[in-house]
Coordinates of C-alpha atoms and ligand atoms in Angstrom, one line a residue:
M1054 CA -175.6 -22.0 77.7
T1055 CA -178.5 -24.3 77.6
S1056 CA -181.0 -24.3 80.5
T1057 CA -183.0 -27.3 81.7
A1058 CA -186.2 -25.6 82.7
T1059 CA -188.7 -27.1 85.1
P1060 CA -192.0 -27.8 83.1
T1061 CA -194.4 -24.9 83.7
A1062 CA -197.1 -27.2 85.1
S1063 CA -194.9 -28.3 88.0
L1064 CA -193.6 -24.8 88.9
N1065 CA -194.5 -23.7 92.5
K1066 CA -196.7 -20.6 92.9
F1067 CA -193.7 -18.3 93.5
E1068 CA -192.2 -19.4 90.2
K1069 CA -195.5 -18.7 88.5
F1070 CA -195.8 -15.1 89.7
K1071 CA -192.1 -14.5 88.9
A1072 CA -192.7 -15.8 85.4
E1073 CA -195.6 -13.4 85.0
K1074 CA -193.7 -10.3 86.0
D1075 CA -190.1 -10.0 87.1
G1076 CA -189.8 -8.7 90.7
L1077 CA -187.6 -5.8 89.6
A1078 CA -190.4 -4.4 87.5
V1079 CA -191.9 -2.8 90.6
K1080 CA -189.0 -0.4 90.6
A1081 CA -190.7 1.6 87.9
E1082 CA -194.0 1.6 89.8
L1083 CA -193.0 3.0 93.1
E1084 CA -194.5 6.5 92.5
H1085 CA -197.8 4.8 91.6
F1086 CA -197.8 2.6 94.7
A1087 CA -197.1 5.7 96.8
Q1088 CA -200.1 7.4 95.3
V1089 CA -202.6 4.6 95.7
G1090 CA -201.4 3.5 99.2
W1091 CA -200.7 0.0 100.5
E1092 CA -204.3 -1.1 100.8
A1093 CA -205.1 -0.6 97.1
M1094 CA -202.0 -2.3 95.8
D1095 CA -202.0 -5.6 93.9
E1096 CA -201.3 -8.2 96.7
T1097 CA -198.5 -10.0 94.9
D1098 CA -196.7 -6.7 94.2
R1099 CA -197.2 -5.6 97.8
D1100 CA -196.5 -8.9 99.7
H1101 CA -193.8 -10.3 97.4
R1102 CA -192.4 -8.3 94.5
L1103 CA -191.6 -5.2 96.6
K1104 CA -188.9 -7.4 98.3
W1105 CA -187.0 -7.2 95.0
V1106 CA -186.3 -3.6 95.9
G1107 CA -185.8 -4.4 99.6
I1108 CA -189.3 -3.3 100.8
F1109 CA -191.0 -5.9 103.0
F1110 CA -194.7 -5.8 103.7
R1111 CA -195.2 -6.7 107.4
P1112 CA -198.5 -8.5 108.1
V1113 CA -197.8 -7.9 111.8
T1114 CA -197.8 -4.1 111.3
P1115 CA -199.8 -3.6 108.1
G1116 CA -198.9 -0.3 106.4
K1117 CA -195.6 -0.1 108.2
F1118 CA -193.0 -1.7 105.9
M1119 CA -189.5 -2.9 106.7
M1120 CA -186.6 -1.9 104.4
R1121 CA -183.6 -4.2 104.1
M1122 CA -180.5 -2.5 102.8
R1123 CA -177.4 -4.0 101.1
M1124 CA -174.1 -3.3 102.9
P1125 CA -171.1 -5.2 101.4
S1126 CA -168.9 -6.3 104.3
G1127 CA -171.1 -4.4 106.6
I1128 CA -169.3 -1.1 105.9
L1129 CA -171.1 2.3 106.0
T1130 CA -170.2 5.9 106.3
S1131 CA -171.4 8.5 108.8
D1132 CA -173.4 10.3 106.0
Q1133 CA -175.1 7.0 105.2
M1134 CA -175.9 6.2 108.8
R1135 CA -177.3 9.7 109.3
M1136 CA -179.5 9.3 106.3
L1137 CA -180.8 6.0 107.7
A1138 CA -181.4 7.7 111.0
E1139 CA -183.3 10.5 109.4
I1140 CA -185.5 7.9 107.6
V1141 CA -186.5 6.1 110.8
Q1142 CA -186.7 9.3 112.9
R1143 CA -189.8 10.2 110.8
Y1144 CA -191.7 7.2 112.2
G1145 CA -191.2 8.1 115.9
E1146 CA -191.6 5.2 118.2
D1147 CA -192.4 2.8 115.4
G1148 CA -189.1 3.5 113.7
C1149 CA -185.9 1.8 114.5
G1150 CA -183.0 -0.1 112.8
D1151 CA -182.0 -3.6 113.4
I1152 CA -178.5 -4.8 112.6
T1153 CA -178.8 -8.3 111.0
T1154 CA -177.0 -11.6 111.2
R1155 CA -175.6 -10.7 107.7
Q1156 CA -173.8 -7.5 108.7
N1157 CA -176.7 -5.5 107.3
I1158 CA -179.4 -3.1 108.6
Q1159 CA -183.2 -3.2 108.3
L1160 CA -185.3 -0.1 108.9
R1161 CA -188.7 -0.3 110.6
G1162 CA -191.9 1.6 110.2
V1163 CA -191.4 2.8 106.6
R1164 CA -194.6 3.9 104.7
I1165 CA -195.2 3.2 101.1
E1166 CA -196.0 6.9 100.3
D1167 CA -192.4 7.8 101.5
V1168 CA -190.6 5.1 99.4
P1169 CA -189.9 7.1 96.2
E1170 CA -188.4 10.0 98.3
I1171 CA -186.4 7.5 100.5
F1172 CA -185.0 5.9 97.3
R1173 CA -183.9 9.3 96.0
R1174 CA -182.2 10.1 99.3
L1175 CA -180.5 6.8 99.4
E1176 CA -179.1 7.3 95.9
R1177 CA -177.6 10.6 97.1
V1178 CA -175.5 8.7 99.6
E1179 CA -174.8 5.8 97.2
M1180 CA -176.8 3.2 99.1
T1181 CA -179.2 0.6 97.8
S1182 CA -181.7 -1.9 99.1
V1183 CA -182.1 -3.6 95.7
Q1184 CA -182.4 -7.4 95.5
S1185 CA -182.1 -7.9 99.2
G1186 CA -185.0 -10.2 99.7
M1187 CA -186.8 -13.2 98.1
D1188 CA -185.1 -15.1 95.3
N1189 CA -182.0 -13.0 95.2
V1190 CA -178.5 -13.0 96.5
R1191 CA -178.5 -11.6 100.1
N1192 CA -176.0 -9.1 101.6
I1193 CA -172.5 -10.4 100.9
T1194 CA -170.5 -10.9 104.0
G1195 CA -166.8 -10.3 104.6
S1196 CA -164.5 -9.8 107.6
P1197 CA -165.7 -6.7 109.5
V1198 CA -162.1 -5.8 110.1
A1199 CA -160.9 -6.2 106.5
G1200 CA -158.2 -3.7 105.7
I1201 CA -157.5 -2.8 109.3
D1202 CA -156.7 -6.2 110.9
A1203 CA -152.9 -6.6 111.4
D1204 CA -153.3 -10.4 111.0
E1205 CA -155.5 -10.6 108.0
L1206 CA -154.3 -12.6 105.0
F1207 CA -156.3 -10.7 102.3
D1208 CA -158.3 -7.5 102.4
T1209 CA -161.6 -8.7 100.9
R1210 CA -163.5 -5.4 100.8
S1211 CA -163.0 -4.7 97.1
L1212 CA -163.9 -8.3 96.2
V1213 CA -167.1 -8.2 98.2
Q1214 CA -168.1 -4.9 96.5
Q1215 CA -167.3 -6.2 93.1
V1216 CA -169.4 -9.3 93.6
Q1217 CA -172.3 -7.2 94.7
D1218 CA -171.9 -4.8 91.8
M1219 CA -171.8 -7.8 89.4
I1220 CA -175.0 -9.2 90.9
T1221 CA -177.0 -6.0 91.2
N1222 CA -175.6 -4.1 88.2
H1223 CA -174.0 -1.5 90.5
G1224 CA -177.2 -1.2 92.5
E1225 CA -179.4 -0.5 89.5
G1226 CA -180.9 -4.0 89.7
N1227 CA -179.9 -6.9 87.4
K1228 CA -182.4 -9.1 85.7
A1229 CA -179.7 -11.7 85.0
F1230 CA -179.9 -12.7 88.7
S1231 CA -183.4 -11.5 89.8
N1232 CA -185.1 -14.9 89.2
L1233 CA -183.1 -17.5 91.1
P1234 CA -184.9 -20.6 92.3
R1235 CA -184.5 -19.4 95.9
K1236 CA -182.4 -17.1 98.1
F1237 CA -178.6 -17.4 97.9
N1238 CA -175.9 -16.5 100.4
I1239 CA -172.3 -15.6 99.6
A1240 CA -169.4 -15.0 102.1
I1241 CA -165.8 -14.1 101.4
A1242 CA -163.3 -14.7 104.2
G1243 CA -159.8 -13.2 104.2
C1244 CA -159.0 -13.6 107.9
R1245 CA -157.9 -16.6 110.0
D1246 CA -161.0 -16.7 112.2
N1247 CA -163.9 -17.2 109.8
S1248 CA -165.6 -14.1 111.1
V1249 CA -168.4 -14.5 108.5
H1250 CA -169.6 -18.1 109.3
A1251 CA -168.4 -19.2 105.8
E1252 CA -169.8 -22.7 106.4
I1253 CA -173.4 -21.6 106.5
N1254 CA -173.5 -19.9 103.1
D1255 CA -174.6 -21.3 99.7
L1256 CA -171.2 -20.2 98.3
A1257 CA -168.2 -19.3 100.4
F1258 CA -164.6 -18.5 99.8
V1259 CA -162.1 -19.3 102.6
P1260 CA -158.4 -18.3 102.6
A1261 CA -156.0 -21.0 101.3
Y1262 CA -152.5 -20.9 99.8
K1263 CA -151.5 -22.9 96.7
D1264 CA -147.8 -23.1 95.8
G1265 CA -147.3 -20.0 98.0
V1266 CA -150.0 -18.0 96.1
F1267 CA -152.9 -16.6 98.1
G1268 CA -156.4 -17.6 97.0
F1269 CA -159.6 -19.2 98.3
N1270 CA -160.9 -22.8 98.7
V1271 CA -164.5 -22.8 97.6
L1272 CA -167.3 -24.2 99.8
V1273 CA -170.9 -24.8 98.4
G1274 CA -174.4 -25.6 99.5
G1275 CA -174.5 -24.4 103.2
L1276 CA -178.0 -23.6 104.3
F1277 CA -180.4 -23.4 107.2
S1278 CA -184.1 -23.9 106.5
A1279 CA -187.1 -25.4 108.2
K1280 CA -186.7 -28.5 106.1
R1281 CA -182.9 -29.0 106.3
C1282 CA -179.7 -27.6 107.8
D1283 CA -176.3 -28.4 106.3
A1284 CA -172.8 -27.0 106.5
A1285 CA -171.3 -26.1 103.1
I1286 CA -169.1 -28.8 101.5
P1287 CA -165.8 -28.4 99.6
L1288 CA -166.2 -28.0 95.9
N1289 CA -162.6 -29.2 95.4
A1290 CA -161.7 -25.8 93.8
W1291 CA -159.1 -23.2 94.6
V1292 CA -159.7 -19.8 93.1
H1293 CA -157.2 -16.9 92.7
P1294 CA -158.7 -13.6 94.0
D1295 CA -158.9 -12.3 90.4
D1296 CA -161.3 -15.1 89.5
V1297 CA -163.7 -14.8 92.5
V1298 CA -166.2 -12.6 90.7
E1299 CA -166.4 -14.9 87.7
V1300 CA -166.7 -18.0 89.8
C1301 CA -169.6 -16.3 91.7
R1302 CA -171.2 -15.5 88.3
A1303 CA -170.8 -19.1 87.0
V1304 CA -172.2 -20.7 90.2
L1305 CA -175.1 -18.4 90.2
E1306 CA -175.9 -19.0 86.5
V1307 CA -175.8 -22.8 87.1
F1308 CA -178.2 -22.3 90.0
R1309 CA -180.4 -20.0 88.0
D1310 CA -180.6 -22.3 84.9
R1311 CA -180.5 -25.7 86.6
G1312 CA -181.8 -25.2 90.1
P1313 CA -185.0 -27.0 91.2
R1314 CA -188.2 -24.9 90.8
S1315 CA -191.1 -27.2 91.6
N1316 CA -190.9 -27.7 95.4
R1317 CA -189.9 -24.4 97.1
H1318 CA -188.8 -26.2 100.2
K1319 CA -186.2 -28.1 98.2
A1320 CA -184.9 -25.3 96.0
R1321 CA -181.7 -24.1 97.7
L1322 CA -178.3 -24.9 96.0
M1323 CA -177.6 -28.0 98.1
W1324 CA -180.7 -29.7 96.6
L1325 CA -179.3 -29.1 93.1
I1326 CA -175.9 -30.5 94.2
D1327 CA -177.7 -33.6 95.6
E1328 CA -179.5 -34.0 92.3
L1329 CA -176.5 -33.6 90.1
G1330 CA -173.8 -35.1 92.3
L1331 CA -170.9 -32.8 93.3
G1332 CA -168.7 -33.9 90.4
Q1333 CA -171.3 -33.0 87.7
F1334 CA -172.1 -29.8 89.5
R1335 CA -168.4 -28.9 89.5
A1336 CA -168.2 -29.8 85.8
L1337 CA -171.2 -27.5 85.0
V1338 CA -169.5 -24.6 86.9
E1339 CA -166.4 -25.1 84.8
E1340 CA -168.6 -25.1 81.6
Y1341 CA -170.2 -21.8 82.6
L1342 CA -166.8 -20.4 83.6
E1343 CA -165.4 -21.5 80.3
K1344 CA -162.2 -22.7 82.0
P1345 CA -161.2 -25.5 84.3
L1346 CA -161.2 -25.0 88.1
Q1347 CA -158.0 -25.8 90.0
P1348 CA -158.3 -28.5 92.7
S1349 CA -158.6 -27.1 96.2
A1350 CA -155.5 -26.3 98.2
E1351 CA -154.6 -29.0 100.7
K1352 CA -155.6 -26.9 103.7
D1353 CA -157.3 -23.7 104.4
E1354 CA -155.9 -21.0 106.7
I1355 CA -158.8 -20.8 109.2
D1356 CA -156.9 -21.7 112.2
W1357 CA -158.0 -19.2 114.9
E1358 CA -160.8 -19.1 117.3
K1359 CA -163.5 -16.7 116.1
R1360 CA -163.1 -13.1 117.4
D1361 CA -166.1 -10.9 118.3
H1362 CA -164.1 -7.6 117.9
I1363 CA -165.8 -6.0 121.0
G1364 CA -163.3 -3.8 122.8
V1365 CA -160.4 -1.7 121.7
Y1366 CA -157.8 -3.1 119.3
P1367 CA -154.8 -1.6 117.5
Q1368 CA -155.0 -1.6 113.7
K1369 CA -152.4 -2.6 111.2
Q1370 CA -152.0 1.1 110.5
P1371 CA -149.7 2.4 113.3
G1372 CA -151.3 4.8 115.7
L1373 CA -154.9 3.9 114.8
N1374 CA -157.4 1.7 116.6
Y1375 CA -160.8 0.2 116.1
V1376 CA -163.4 0.1 118.9
G1377 CA -166.1 -2.6 118.9
L1378 CA -169.4 -1.6 120.6
H1379 CA -171.8 -4.2 121.9
V1380 CA -175.3 -3.3 120.6
P1381 CA -177.8 -5.4 122.6
V1382 CA -179.6 -7.7 120.0
G1383 CA -178.6 -5.3 117.3
R1384 CA -181.4 -2.8 117.9
L1385 CA -180.7 0.9 117.1
Y1386 CA -183.0 3.9 117.6
A1387 CA -182.7 7.0 115.5
Q1388 CA -180.8 8.9 118.2
D1389 CA -178.3 5.9 118.6
M1390 CA -177.7 6.1 114.8
F1391 CA -177.1 9.8 114.9
D1392 CA -174.8 9.4 117.9
L1393 CA -172.8 6.6 116.1
A1394 CA -172.5 8.7 113.0
R1395 CA -171.2 11.7 115.1
M1396 CA -168.7 9.5 117.0
A1397 CA -167.4 7.9 113.8
E1398 CA -166.8 11.4 112.4
V1399 CA -165.4 13.1 115.6
Y1400 CA -163.0 10.3 116.6
G1401 CA -162.5 8.2 113.4
N1402 CA -162.7 8.9 109.7
G1403 CA -166.5 8.6 109.5
E1404 CA -166.6 4.9 108.8
M1405 CA -168.6 2.2 110.7
R1406 CA -168.9 -1.5 110.3
F1407 CA -171.5 -4.0 111.3
T1408 CA -170.7 -7.6 112.4
V1409 CA -172.7 -10.8 112.0
E1410 CA -173.1 -10.7 115.8
Q1411 CA -175.2 -7.6 115.3
N1412 CA -172.6 -5.2 116.8
V1413 CA -170.9 -2.0 115.5
I1414 CA -167.2 -1.2 115.0
I1415 CA -165.8 2.3 114.7
P1416 CA -162.4 2.1 113.0
N1417 CA -159.5 4.5 112.4
I1418 CA -159.4 6.2 115.8
P1419 CA -156.0 7.8 116.5
D1420 CA -154.3 7.0 119.9
S1421 CA -154.7 10.6 120.8
R1422 CA -158.6 10.5 120.4
L1423 CA -159.1 7.2 122.1
D1424 CA -159.7 8.3 125.7
A1425 CA -162.2 10.9 124.6
C1426 CA -164.0 8.4 122.5
L1427 CA -164.2 5.9 125.3
A1428 CA -165.7 8.5 127.6
E1429 CA -168.7 9.0 125.3
P1430 CA -172.1 8.5 127.1
L1431 CA -173.3 6.1 124.4
L1432 CA -170.8 3.5 125.6
E1433 CA -172.8 3.1 128.8
R1434 CA -175.5 1.4 126.7
F1435 CA -173.3 0.1 123.9
S1436 CA -170.5 -1.2 126.0
I1437 CA -166.9 -2.1 125.0
N1438 CA -166.8 -4.6 127.9
P1439 CA -170.2 -6.1 128.3
D1440 CA -171.0 -8.9 130.8
P1441 CA -169.9 -12.2 129.4
L1442 CA -173.4 -13.5 129.2
A1443 CA -174.7 -10.5 127.2
R1444 CA -171.6 -10.2 125.1
S1445 CA -172.4 -12.9 122.5
L1446 CA -176.2 -12.7 122.6
V1447 CA -177.8 -12.7 119.1
S1448 CA -181.4 -12.7 118.3
C1449 CA -183.5 -12.7 115.1
T1450 CA -186.5 -10.4 114.7
G1451 CA -189.2 -12.6 116.3
S1452 CA -193.0 -11.9 116.6
Q1453 CA -192.7 -8.2 117.1
F1454 CA -192.4 -7.7 113.3
C1455 CA -192.1 -11.2 111.7
N1456 CA -195.2 -13.2 110.9
F1457 CA -193.3 -16.5 110.6
A1458 CA -192.3 -16.1 114.3
L1459 CA -193.6 -18.6 116.8
I1460 CA -192.3 -16.6 119.7
E1461 CA -191.1 -13.2 120.8
T1462 CA -187.3 -13.2 120.7
K1463 CA -185.4 -9.9 121.1
N1464 CA -187.0 -8.6 124.3
R1465 CA -187.2 -12.1 125.8
A1466 CA -183.5 -12.7 125.0
L1467 CA -182.5 -9.5 126.8
A1468 CA -184.7 -10.1 129.8
T1469 CA -183.5 -13.7 130.3
I1470 CA -179.9 -12.7 130.1
E1471 CA -180.4 -9.8 132.5
E1472 CA -182.0 -12.1 135.1
L1473 CA -179.4 -14.8 134.6
G1474 CA -176.6 -12.2 134.7
A1475 CA -177.9 -11.0 138.1
E1476 CA -177.6 -14.5 139.5
L1477 CA -174.5 -16.0 137.8
S1478 CA -171.0 -14.9 137.2
L1479 CA -169.0 -16.2 134.2
T1480 CA -165.4 -15.7 133.2
K1481 CA -165.8 -16.5 129.5
P1482 CA -168.6 -15.4 127.1
V1483 CA -171.2 -18.0 126.1
R1484 CA -172.6 -17.6 122.6
I1485 CA -176.4 -17.7 123.0
H1486 CA -178.5 -17.3 119.8
W1487 CA -182.3 -16.9 119.7
T1488 CA -184.4 -17.6 116.6
G1489 CA -188.1 -17.3 116.5
C1490 CA -188.9 -20.2 114.2
P1491 CA -187.2 -23.1 112.3
N1492 CA -186.1 -20.7 109.5
S1493 CA -183.0 -20.1 111.7
C1494 CA -182.3 -16.5 110.8
G1495 CA -180.7 -16.1 114.3
Q1496 CA -178.3 -19.0 113.5
P1497 CA -178.9 -21.2 116.6
Q1498 CA -176.8 -23.9 115.0
V1499 CA -173.6 -21.9 115.3
A1500 CA -174.1 -21.1 119.0
D1501 CA -172.9 -22.7 122.3
I1502 CA -176.6 -22.5 123.2
G1503 CA -179.2 -22.1 120.5
L1504 CA -182.9 -21.4 121.2
M1505 CA -185.4 -22.0 118.4
G1506 CA -189.0 -20.8 118.9
T1507 CA -191.8 -23.4 118.9
K1508 CA -195.3 -23.8 120.3
V1509 CA -195.6 -26.2 123.3
R1510 CA -198.5 -27.6 125.3
K1511 CA -198.6 -27.3 129.0
N1512 CA -201.6 -27.9 131.3
G1513 CA -203.9 -28.0 128.3
K1514 CA -202.7 -24.6 127.1
T1515 CA -200.5 -23.7 124.0
L1516 CA -197.5 -21.6 125.1
E1517 CA -194.4 -20.1 123.5
G1518 CA -191.5 -22.4 123.9
V1519 CA -188.1 -23.3 122.5
D1520 CA -186.1 -26.2 121.2
L1521 CA -182.6 -26.2 122.7
Y1522 CA -179.6 -26.6 120.4
M1523 CA -176.0 -27.1 121.6
G1524 CA -172.5 -27.7 120.4
G1525 CA -172.3 -25.1 117.6
T1526 CA -168.6 -24.3 117.0
V1527 CA -167.3 -21.3 115.1
G1528 CA -163.9 -20.3 113.8
K1529 CA -161.5 -23.1 113.2
E1530 CA -163.1 -26.6 112.9
A1531 CA -166.5 -25.0 112.7
H1532 CA -169.4 -27.4 112.9
L1533 CA -173.1 -27.1 113.5
G1534 CA -174.9 -27.6 116.8
T1535 CA -177.8 -30.0 117.1
C1536 CA -181.1 -30.1 119.0
V1537 CA -180.6 -31.7 122.4
Q1538 CA -184.0 -30.9 124.0
K1539 CA -187.3 -30.1 122.5
S1540 CA -190.3 -28.1 123.6
I1541 CA -189.3 -26.2 126.7
P1542 CA -192.0 -23.7 127.7
C1543 CA -190.3 -20.2 127.7
E1544 CA -191.7 -19.7 131.2
D1545 CA -189.7 -22.8 132.4
L1546 CA -186.5 -21.9 130.5
K1547 CA -184.6 -19.9 133.0
P1548 CA -183.8 -22.8 135.4
V1549 CA -182.8 -24.9 132.4
L1550 CA -180.3 -22.3 131.2
R1551 CA -179.1 -21.7 134.7
N1552 CA -178.2 -25.3 135.2
L1553 CA -176.6 -25.5 131.8
L1554 CA -174.4 -22.5 132.5
I1555 CA -173.3 -23.8 135.8
E1556 CA -172.7 -27.4 134.7
Q1557 CA -171.3 -26.9 131.3
F1558 CA -169.9 -23.4 131.1
G1559 CA -168.4 -22.9 134.6
A1560 CA -170.8 -20.2 135.8
T1561 CA -170.8 -19.6 139.5
P1562 CA -173.7 -18.2 141.6
R1563 CA -173.2 -14.6 142.7
L1564 CA -173.1 -14.2 146.4
Ligands
SRM1389 FE1 -184.0 -14.8 107.4 C1 -187.0 -15.3 106.0 C2 -185.1 -12.0 108.9 C3 -180.8 -14.0 108.2 C4 -183.1 -18.0 106.8 N1 -185.7 -13.8 107.4 C5 -186.9 -14.1 106.7 C6 -187.9 -13.0 106.7 C7 -187.7 -12.2 105.5 C8 -189.3 -13.5 106.7 C9 -190.4 -12.5 106.6 O1 -190.7 -12.0 105.5 O2 -190.8 -12.0 107.6 C10 -187.5 -12.3 108.0 C11 -187.8 -10.8 108.1 C12 -188.2 -10.5 109.5 C13 -188.1 -9.1 109.8 O3 -189.1 -8.3 109.7 O4 -187.0 -8.7 110.2 C14 -186.0 -12.7 108.1 N2 -183.1 -13.2 108.2 C15 -183.7 -12.2 108.9 C16 -182.8 -11.3 109.6 C17 -183.2 -9.9 109.7 C18 -182.6 -11.9 111.1 C19 -181.9 -11.0 112.0 O5 -182.6 -10.5 112.9 O6 -180.7 -10.7 111.8 C20 -181.5 -11.6 108.8 C21 -181.3 -10.7 107.6 C22 -180.1 -10.9 106.9 C23 -179.8 -9.9 105.8 O7 -179.4 -8.8 106.1 O8 -180.1 -10.2 104.7 C24 -181.8 -13.0 108.3 N3 -182.2 -15.8 107.4 C25 -181.1 -15.3 107.8 C26 -180.1 -16.4 108.0 C27 -178.7 -16.3 108.5 C28 -177.6 -16.0 107.5 O9 -177.9 -15.7 106.4 O10 -176.5 -16.2 107.9 C29 -180.8 -17.5 107.6 C30 -180.2 -19.0 107.6 C31 -179.1 -19.2 106.6 C32 -179.7 -19.5 105.2 O11 -180.4 -18.7 104.6 O12 -179.4 -20.6 104.8 C33 -182.1 -17.1 107.2 N4 -184.9 -16.4 106.5 C34 -184.4 -17.6 106.4 C35 -185.3 -18.5 105.8 C36 -185.2 -20.0 105.5 C37 -184.6 -20.2 104.1 C38 -184.9 -21.5 103.5 O13 -184.2 -21.9 102.6 O14 -186.0 -22.1 103.8 C39 -186.5 -17.7 105.6 C40 -187.8 -18.2 105.0 C41 -187.8 -18.2 103.5 O15 -186.9 -17.8 102.8 O16 -188.8 -18.8 103.0 C42 -186.2 -16.4 106.0
SF4_1390 FE1 -188.7 -14.5 111.4 FE2 -188.3 -17.0 111.9 FE3 -186.4 -15.6 110.7 FE4 -186.9 -15.1 113.2 S1 -186.1 -17.1 112.3 S2 -186.7 -13.6 111.7 S3 -189.0 -15.5 113.4 S4 -188.4 -16.0 109.8

């Protein structure tokens, strides 16, 4: 295939350092980095290229790195969870794990001198963090109840794994996809409730029948960024499950070879689609695929409200159940991780799953073990029946660890909900998403109430504040919420939320 490369002179600075040395090259240098220490490392290697192996320098906590894993469909085993717990346990109070909005986990506190040994240990439990940051394809999301949901249309687990294996060369790292113009998100949905927020991905597959055959309609170009937020648009293509991996390959190659590389703020897939027009983009995908795409099926099968999977549910396998635990803002400490691994082994078959709402599911619990499982002390903190206000709370990392953050998020989100929960009673959950800056990692645009960090001026002082988003709908007829009020100082937020909850979500004051 011919590529239309951006002239070198107009490449942005990230493109220049990628052209000098591929990000994956740092894989061979980890022992060296461990010996010299983070302070002596080349800055571009330390601050940027290490992200190609999932190691993130944190300017907020210099010397304590974050490690972002890959976790196709959010599935992991008890051995893997225990290994992750052992890794963060070493860092004491500085170590913890955060479940992410892409069904993944990030570990905190990691030191560069430990990275080679950590990688050896991860290999033993068949886990990888490769290509999880920067201009790579992020964790690929799929239904968190794939294979166990009685109502699913298609079990997407194997497809999600195959797509990851194609992109990362089975976790070894794959130079064919290590220099995309920008990050890239893929979701594959096999359920009726769009549990993966398909519409906010660069490339998404949603279930759709054509002439009675199961397949997927393809959506392209969804993105949230500080510059622009758009829901994905239909490519007018229907794909048989057997062709999903190849279609992913073709779309990624088109993006790699033709995507814009001069202005980093305009480099996501949707900008390329704008530039080419949807028709020409589709034609290019066909060219790279070396076969025509079929037009999309008339309708997709996303016709349910989105489920959050918290609680106890019977599986499609008779006599087995899955239990969804609410993990407040996704934060796990080492002991929590050991406890979850033990529970998954004692009551289930050792498996666990993460959701995009930053919660955990333990599947495969026989009826006979259910009562004992539900009596576990961990469920006092990770409830199966949380207060409706806390139930759907999501938060990005915020200023505790993220240097893009304009505000602190996770602790503030929890404290606000606790105070409001003490004053108000609700019958239905309200989806409240916090995000620390306009990058929108906490997806405020898919929430009933979205709160995006900003700086505000009040009485001559600069304070932490939020812009208020409302109207995000998930599941069937998903659409993005919009900003309805700007610059609310965080110290004045509680009464604003209180009024909203009473007036628009039916909350009643507790007596
Ligand atoms: Fe994100 C950058 C955290 C999901 C849009 N995101 C970052 C960085 C890496 C910035 C940094 O280096 O500090 C954050 C790391 C902070 C830290 O220490 O944790 C970060 N993003 C996260 C996570 C952990 C939020 C969370 O608490 O769950 C999520 C990790 C997902 C994963 O497992 O891979 C996360 N980020 C998202 C999402 C949501 C999604 O994918 O559904 C988005 C919006 C969707 C999208 O990408 O279109 C998102 N993150 C961004 C952006 C804006 C991208 C853009 O095109 O401009 C940035 C900034 C960038 O890439 O330049 C960013
Ligand atoms: Fe950091 Fe901003 Fe993303 Fe939150 S939204 S994790 S503050 S980059």
